[in-house]
Amino acid sequence: MRKLKISNASLEFCCGVSGQLPRSDKSEIVFSGKSNVGKSSLINKLLNRKSLARVSASPGKTGTINFYKVDKVRFVDLPGYGYAKVSLSEKKRWAKLVEGYFAQDRMIKLLIQLIDIRHDPSKDDLHMLEYLSRMELPFVVALTKCDKLNKMMYLKQMERMQQILKNFGVKEVIPTSTLKRQGIDELMEQIERTL
Ligand code: GDP
């Protein structure tokens, strides 16, 4: 039996400035990752929806924190970072928004950090991992797009990622593919365990 009822999930707020963040009155499950890592696809898969979160053909489009109401909790979709073509002023606004979010005393139960299994963590990813480990926020890493590797490369990258990530106190590394529906139930179980 699922603990979380996902059938009525809906987009509740989109927030572009930290002054307008909704009050933290529900447990929050946060999703973070670089632009185009597959965050919207993963949120949609977890919620069993086609396009609740916007899957973008062109990366770097969403500069808001999006809050989804999922039963008694909120899924919080942070803006994807690290997209080169975004202007410096936009990047600064996003950084302020995300820092503003974390600076608040919010009921963060779990953060899911997404990293593409094919590539070593970027500078921004490492920055985020350091921040998470310093803040002692409970977090897991979801490796995305696992279907894009053959079995040998997959095993090689899994081992490599485990090596890199263990330095940051990652609780769990969960390989996922939205295409093959890999890791979705594991991730949902992980979420439900924290509630
Ligand atoms: P976001 O920018 O992090 O929200 O990423 P999106 O969910 O919009 O996905 C970016 C691109 O990656 C899209 O073209 C998706 O179809 C593709 N994608 C996402 N997840 C997967 C996956 O598990 N496997 C494959 N092959 N492609 C994926």
mmCIF file of C-alpha atoms and ligand atoms in Angstrom:
data_model
loop_
_atom_site.group_PDB
_atom_site.id
_atom_site.type_symbol
_atom_site.label_atom_id
_atom_site.label_comp_id
_atom_site.label_asym_id
_atom_site.label_seq_id
_atom_site.Cartn_x
_atom_site.Cartn_y
_atom_site.Cartn_z
ATOM 1 C CA MET A 1 0.000 0.000 0.000
ATOM 2 C CA ARG A 2 1.226 3.472 -0.912
ATOM 3 C CA LYS A 3 1.391 5.894 1.982
ATOM 4 C CA LEU A 4 1.103 8.877 -0.315
ATOM 5 C CA LYS A 5 -1.954 9.285 -2.469
ATOM 6 C CA ILE A 6 -0.626 10.719 -5.721
ATOM 7 C CA SER A 7 -3.768 10.798 -7.800
ATOM 8 C CA ASN A 8 -4.745 14.331 -6.799
ATOM 9 C CA ALA A 9 -1.295 15.898 -7.137
ATOM 10 C CA SER A 10 -1.471 19.453 -8.433
ATOM 11 C CA LEU A 11 0.744 22.447 -9.033
ATOM 12 C CA GLU A 12 0.168 24.751 -6.084
ATOM 13 C CA PHE A 13 2.612 27.691 -6.434
ATOM 14 C CA CYS A 14 5.320 28.907 -8.805
ATOM 15 C CA CYS A 15 7.593 31.288 -7.035
ATOM 16 C CA GLY A 16 10.174 33.602 -8.631
ATOM 17 C CA VAL A 17 11.339 35.584 -5.589
ATOM 18 C CA SER A 18 12.098 34.307 -2.119
ATOM 19 C CA GLY A 19 9.916 36.964 -0.490
ATOM 20 C CA GLN A 20 6.892 35.247 -1.980
ATOM 21 C CA LEU A 21 7.639 31.692 -0.908
ATOM 22 C CA PRO A 22 4.648 29.950 0.618
ATOM 23 C CA ARG A 23 4.707 29.307 4.340
ATOM 24 C CA SER A 24 6.293 25.978 5.184
ATOM 25 C CA ASP A 25 3.277 24.295 6.729
ATOM 26 C CA LYS A 26 3.687 20.860 5.144
ATOM 27 C CA SER A 27 6.537 18.376 4.883
ATOM 28 C CA GLU A 28 8.613 19.042 1.799
ATOM 29 C CA ILE A 29 10.393 16.694 -0.609
ATOM 30 C CA VAL A 30 12.854 18.745 -2.638
ATOM 31 C CA PHE A 31 14.205 18.018 -6.129
ATOM 32 C CA SER A 32 17.450 19.591 -7.231
ATOM 33 C CA GLY A 33 19.679 19.197 -10.244
ATOM 34 C CA LYS A 34 21.161 20.850 -13.227
ATOM 35 C CA SER A 35 19.042 21.940 -16.108
ATOM 36 C CA ASN A 36 18.112 19.098 -18.483
ATOM 37 C CA VAL A 37 19.109 16.359 -16.007
ATOM 38 C CA GLY A 38 15.596 14.885 -16.231
ATOM 39 C CA LYS A 39 13.996 16.439 -13.145
ATOM 40 C CA SER A 40 10.584 17.184 -14.646
ATOM 41 C CA SER A 41 10.433 13.730 -16.222
ATOM 42 C CA LEU A 42 11.225 12.113 -12.881
ATOM 43 C CA ILE A 43 8.635 14.155 -10.970
ATOM 44 C CA ASN A 44 6.021 13.247 -13.554
ATOM 45 C CA LYS A 45 6.922 9.554 -13.311
ATOM 46 C CA LEU A 46 6.781 9.598 -9.507
ATOM 47 C CA LEU A 47 3.367 11.220 -9.655
ATOM 48 C CA ASN A 48 2.263 8.999 -12.516
ATOM 49 C CA ARG A 49 1.405 11.976 -14.703
ATOM 50 C CA LYS A 50 2.270 12.859 -18.249
ATOM 51 C CA SER A 51 3.019 16.541 -17.966
ATOM 52 C CA LEU A 52 2.323 17.994 -14.551
ATOM 53 C CA ALA A 53 5.927 19.168 -14.425
ATOM 54 C CA ARG A 54 6.954 20.718 -17.689
ATOM 55 C CA VAL A 55 9.446 18.617 -19.644
ATOM 56 C CA SER A 56 11.414 21.046 -21.717
ATOM 57 C CA ALA A 57 12.726 20.523 -25.215
ATOM 58 C CA SER A 58 15.036 23.488 -24.621
ATOM 59 C CA PRO A 59 16.921 23.560 -21.321
ATOM 60 C CA GLY A 60 17.190 26.442 -18.911
ATOM 61 C CA LYS A 61 13.633 27.705 -19.166
ATOM 62 C CA THR A 62 12.190 27.503 -15.683
ATOM 63 C CA GLY A 63 13.441 30.080 -13.221
ATOM 64 C CA THR A 64 10.884 29.469 -10.507
ATOM 65 C CA ILE A 65 10.540 27.159 -7.544
ATOM 66 C CA ASN A 66 7.467 25.075 -8.232
ATOM 67 C CA PHE A 67 5.459 23.558 -5.407
ATOM 68 C CA TYR A 68 3.290 20.532 -6.046
ATOM 69 C CA LYS A 69 0.711 19.501 -3.532
ATOM 70 C CA VAL A 70 0.909 15.732 -3.162
ATOM 71 C CA ASP A 71 -1.517 14.402 -0.569
ATOM 72 C CA LYS A 72 -0.264 15.718 2.787
ATOM 73 C CA VAL A 73 3.160 16.829 1.530
ATOM 74 C CA ARG A 74 4.700 19.155 -1.035
ATOM 75 C CA PHE A 75 7.114 18.252 -3.789
ATOM 76 C CA VAL A 76 9.407 21.228 -4.326
ATOM 77 C CA ASP A 77 11.002 21.575 -7.757
ATOM 78 C CA LEU A 78 14.021 23.887 -7.587
ATOM 79 C CA PRO A 79 15.091 25.699 -10.768
ATOM 80 C CA GLY A 80 17.581 23.662 -12.784
ATOM 81 C CA TYR A 81 21.013 25.245 -12.532
ATOM 82 C CA GLY A 82 24.093 25.400 -14.689
ATOM 83 C CA TYR A 83 22.632 26.242 -18.044
ATOM 84 C CA ALA A 84 25.246 28.324 -19.835
ATOM 85 C CA LYS A 85 22.924 30.432 -21.958
ATOM 86 C CA VAL A 86 21.059 31.976 -19.047
ATOM 87 C CA SER A 87 22.059 35.596 -18.443
ATOM 88 C CA LEU A 88 24.180 36.467 -15.433
ATOM 89 C CA SER A 89 21.372 38.523 -13.899
ATOM 90 C CA GLU A 90 19.000 35.559 -14.242
ATOM 91 C CA LYS A 91 21.578 33.273 -12.612
ATOM 92 C CA LYS A 92 21.935 35.717 -9.752
ATOM 93 C CA ARG A 93 18.184 35.866 -9.294
ATOM 94 C CA TRP A 94 17.945 32.056 -9.191
ATOM 95 C CA ALA A 95 20.797 31.809 -6.708
ATOM 96 C CA LYS A 96 19.107 34.348 -4.452
ATOM 97 C CA LEU A 97 15.811 32.517 -4.763
ATOM 98 C CA VAL A 98 17.290 29.116 -3.887
ATOM 99 C CA GLU A 99 19.442 30.513 -1.074
ATOM 100 C CA GLY A 100 16.360 32.302 0.238
ATOM 101 C CA TYR A 101 14.474 29.033 0.197
ATOM 102 C CA PHE A 102 17.135 27.148 2.174
ATOM 103 C CA ALA A 103 17.624 30.040 4.587
ATOM 104 C CA GLN A 104 14.046 29.630 5.781
ATOM 105 C CA ASP A 105 13.183 27.194 8.500
ATOM 106 C CA ARG A 106 11.388 24.758 6.229
ATOM 107 C CA MET A 107 10.118 21.255 6.879
ATOM 108 C CA ILE A 108 12.461 19.536 4.443
ATOM 109 C CA LYS A 109 12.126 15.780 4.932
ATOM 110 C CA LEU A 110 14.276 14.709 2.031
ATOM 111 C CA LEU A 111 16.168 16.251 -0.844
ATOM 112 C CA ILE A 112 16.634 14.290 -4.030
ATOM 113 C CA GLN A 113 19.710 15.426 -5.900
ATOM 114 C CA LEU A 114 19.635 14.393 -9.553
ATOM 115 C CA ILE A 115 22.809 13.640 -11.476
ATOM 116 C CA ASP A 116 23.074 12.279 -15.024
ATOM 117 C CA ILE A 117 24.769 8.882 -14.685
ATOM 118 C CA ARG A 118 26.813 9.510 -17.828
ATOM 119 C CA HIS A 119 28.769 12.498 -16.566
ATOM 120 C CA ASP A 120 30.833 13.240 -13.490
ATOM 121 C CA PRO A 121 29.165 15.787 -11.213
ATOM 122 C CA SER A 122 29.603 19.323 -12.596
ATOM 123 C CA LYS A 123 31.122 22.172 -10.602
ATOM 124 C CA ASP A 124 27.602 23.290 -9.681
ATOM 125 C CA ASP A 125 26.642 19.735 -8.671
ATOM 126 C CA LEU A 126 29.675 19.515 -6.392
ATOM 127 C CA HIS A 127 28.834 22.890 -4.943
ATOM 128 C CA MET A 128 25.334 21.659 -4.166
ATOM 129 C CA LEU A 129 26.604 18.368 -2.691
ATOM 130 C CA GLU A 130 29.011 20.247 -0.442
ATOM 131 C CA TYR A 131 26.241 22.545 0.664
ATOM 132 C CA LEU A 132 23.901 19.637 1.427
ATOM 133 C CA SER A 133 26.496 17.769 3.404
ATOM 134 C CA ARG A 134 27.444 20.929 5.330
ATOM 135 C CA MET A 135 23.811 21.717 6.124
ATOM 136 C CA GLU A 136 23.231 18.111 7.164
ATOM 137 C CA LEU A 137 20.091 17.961 5.096
ATOM 138 C CA PRO A 138 18.839 14.398 4.543
ATOM 139 C CA PHE A 139 19.424 13.665 0.892
ATOM 140 C CA VAL A 140 19.745 10.889 -1.641
ATOM 141 C CA VAL A 141 21.129 10.975 -5.162
ATOM 142 C CA ALA A 142 19.045 9.798 -8.096
ATOM 143 C CA LEU A 143 21.227 8.972 -11.087
ATOM 144 C CA THR A 144 19.209 9.750 -14.215
ATOM 145 C CA LYS A 145 19.028 8.440 -17.783
ATOM 146 C CA CYS A 146 20.502 5.021 -16.930
ATOM 147 C CA ASP A 147 18.919 3.577 -20.072
ATOM 148 C CA LYS A 148 21.446 5.546 -22.118
ATOM 149 C CA LEU A 149 24.346 3.322 -21.037
ATOM 150 C CA ASN A 150 25.055 -0.260 -21.958
ATOM 151 C CA LYS A 151 25.416 -2.755 -19.149
ATOM 152 C CA MET A 152 29.203 -2.460 -18.907
ATOM 153 C CA MET A 153 29.285 1.322 -18.887
ATOM 154 C CA TYR A 154 26.384 1.366 -16.467
ATOM 155 C CA LEU A 155 28.235 -0.771 -13.936
ATOM 156 C CA LYS A 156 31.398 1.271 -14.405
ATOM 157 C CA GLN A 157 29.605 4.581 -13.871
ATOM 158 C CA MET A 158 27.664 3.237 -10.884
ATOM 159 C CA GLU A 159 30.888 2.348 -9.165
ATOM 160 C CA ARG A 160 32.521 5.635 -10.089
ATOM 161 C CA MET A 161 29.563 7.662 -8.821
ATOM 162 C CA GLN A 162 29.430 5.703 -5.548
ATOM 163 C CA GLN A 163 33.114 6.518 -5.058
ATOM 164 C CA ILE A 164 32.640 10.226 -5.706
ATOM 165 C CA LEU A 165 29.429 10.526 -3.713
ATOM 166 C CA LYS A 166 30.532 8.750 -0.596
ATOM 167 C CA ASN A 167 32.645 11.805 0.238
ATOM 168 C CA PHE A 168 29.474 13.833 0.706
ATOM 169 C CA GLY A 169 27.607 11.624 3.135
ATOM 170 C CA VAL A 170 25.010 10.550 0.575
ATOM 171 C CA LYS A 171 22.547 8.171 2.211
ATOM 172 C CA GLU A 172 21.684 6.327 -0.925
ATOM 173 C CA VAL A 173 22.411 6.342 -4.657
ATOM 174 C CA ILE A 174 19.416 5.266 -6.691
ATOM 175 C CA PRO A 175 19.826 4.535 -10.410
ATOM 176 C CA THR A 176 16.788 5.644 -12.411
ATOM 177 C CA SER A 177 15.398 5.797 -15.906
ATOM 178 C CA THR A 178 12.062 7.369 -16.681
ATOM 179 C CA LEU A 179 12.134 5.674 -20.058
ATOM 180 C CA LYS A 180 12.448 2.199 -18.534
ATOM 181 C CA ARG A 181 10.672 3.065 -15.290
ATOM 182 C CA GLN A 182 13.781 2.074 -13.383
ATOM 183 C CA GLY A 183 14.182 3.153 -9.760
ATOM 184 C CA ILE A 184 10.835 4.929 -9.532
ATOM 185 C CA ASP A 185 9.313 2.632 -6.915
ATOM 186 C CA GLU A 186 12.558 2.629 -4.899
ATOM 187 C CA LEU A 187 12.567 6.410 -4.885
ATOM 188 C CA MET A 188 8.922 6.583 -3.863
ATOM 189 C CA GLU A 189 9.594 4.119 -1.041
ATOM 190 C CA GLN A 190 12.523 6.240 0.056
ATOM 191 C CA ILE A 191 10.257 9.308 0.095
ATOM 192 C CA GLU A 192 7.526 7.522 2.017
ATOM 193 C CA ARG A 193 9.986 6.217 4.584
ATOM 194 C CA THR A 194 10.981 9.776 5.503
ATOM 195 C CA LEU A 195 7.410 10.888 6.171
HETATM 196 P P1 GDP B 1 14.805 18.951 -16.552
HETATM 197 O O1 GDP B 1 15.298 20.142 -17.326
HETATM 198 O O2 GDP B 1 15.791 18.502 -15.543
HETATM 199 O O3 GDP B 1 13.418 19.101 -15.997
HETATM 200 O O4 GDP B 1 14.778 17.734 -17.602
HETATM 201 P P2 GDP B 1 13.559 17.146 -18.448
HETATM 202 O O5 GDP B 1 12.721 16.235 -17.623
HETATM 203 O O6 GDP B 1 12.876 18.273 -19.162
HETATM 204 O O7 GDP B 1 14.363 16.204 -19.460
HETATM 205 C C1 GDP B 1 15.340 16.711 -20.338
HETATM 206 C C2 GDP B 1 15.480 15.780 -21.537
HETATM 207 O O8 GDP B 1 15.956 14.501 -21.115
HETATM 208 C C3 GDP B 1 14.148 15.502 -22.236
HETATM 209 O O9 GDP B 1 14.381 15.428 -23.623
HETATM 210 C C4 GDP B 1 13.714 14.155 -21.664
HETATM 211 O O10 GDP B 1 12.892 13.442 -22.546
HETATM 212 C C5 GDP B 1 15.055 13.465 -21.490
HETATM 213 N N1 GDP B 1 15.015 12.458 -20.406
HETATM 214 C C6 GDP B 1 14.618 12.635 -19.133
HETATM 215 N N2 GDP B 1 14.724 11.493 -18.408
HETATM 216 C C7 GDP B 1 15.211 10.555 -19.251
HETATM 217 C C8 GDP B 1 15.552 9.149 -19.090
HETATM 218 O O11 GDP B 1 15.424 8.534 -18.030
HETATM 219 N N3 GDP B 1 16.052 8.527 -20.205
HETATM 220 C C9 GDP B 1 16.222 9.162 -21.394
HETATM 221 N N4 GDP B 1 16.735 8.466 -22.412
HETATM 222 N N5 GDP B 1 15.919 10.472 -21.571
HETATM 223 C C10 GDP B 1 15.414 11.159 -20.511
#
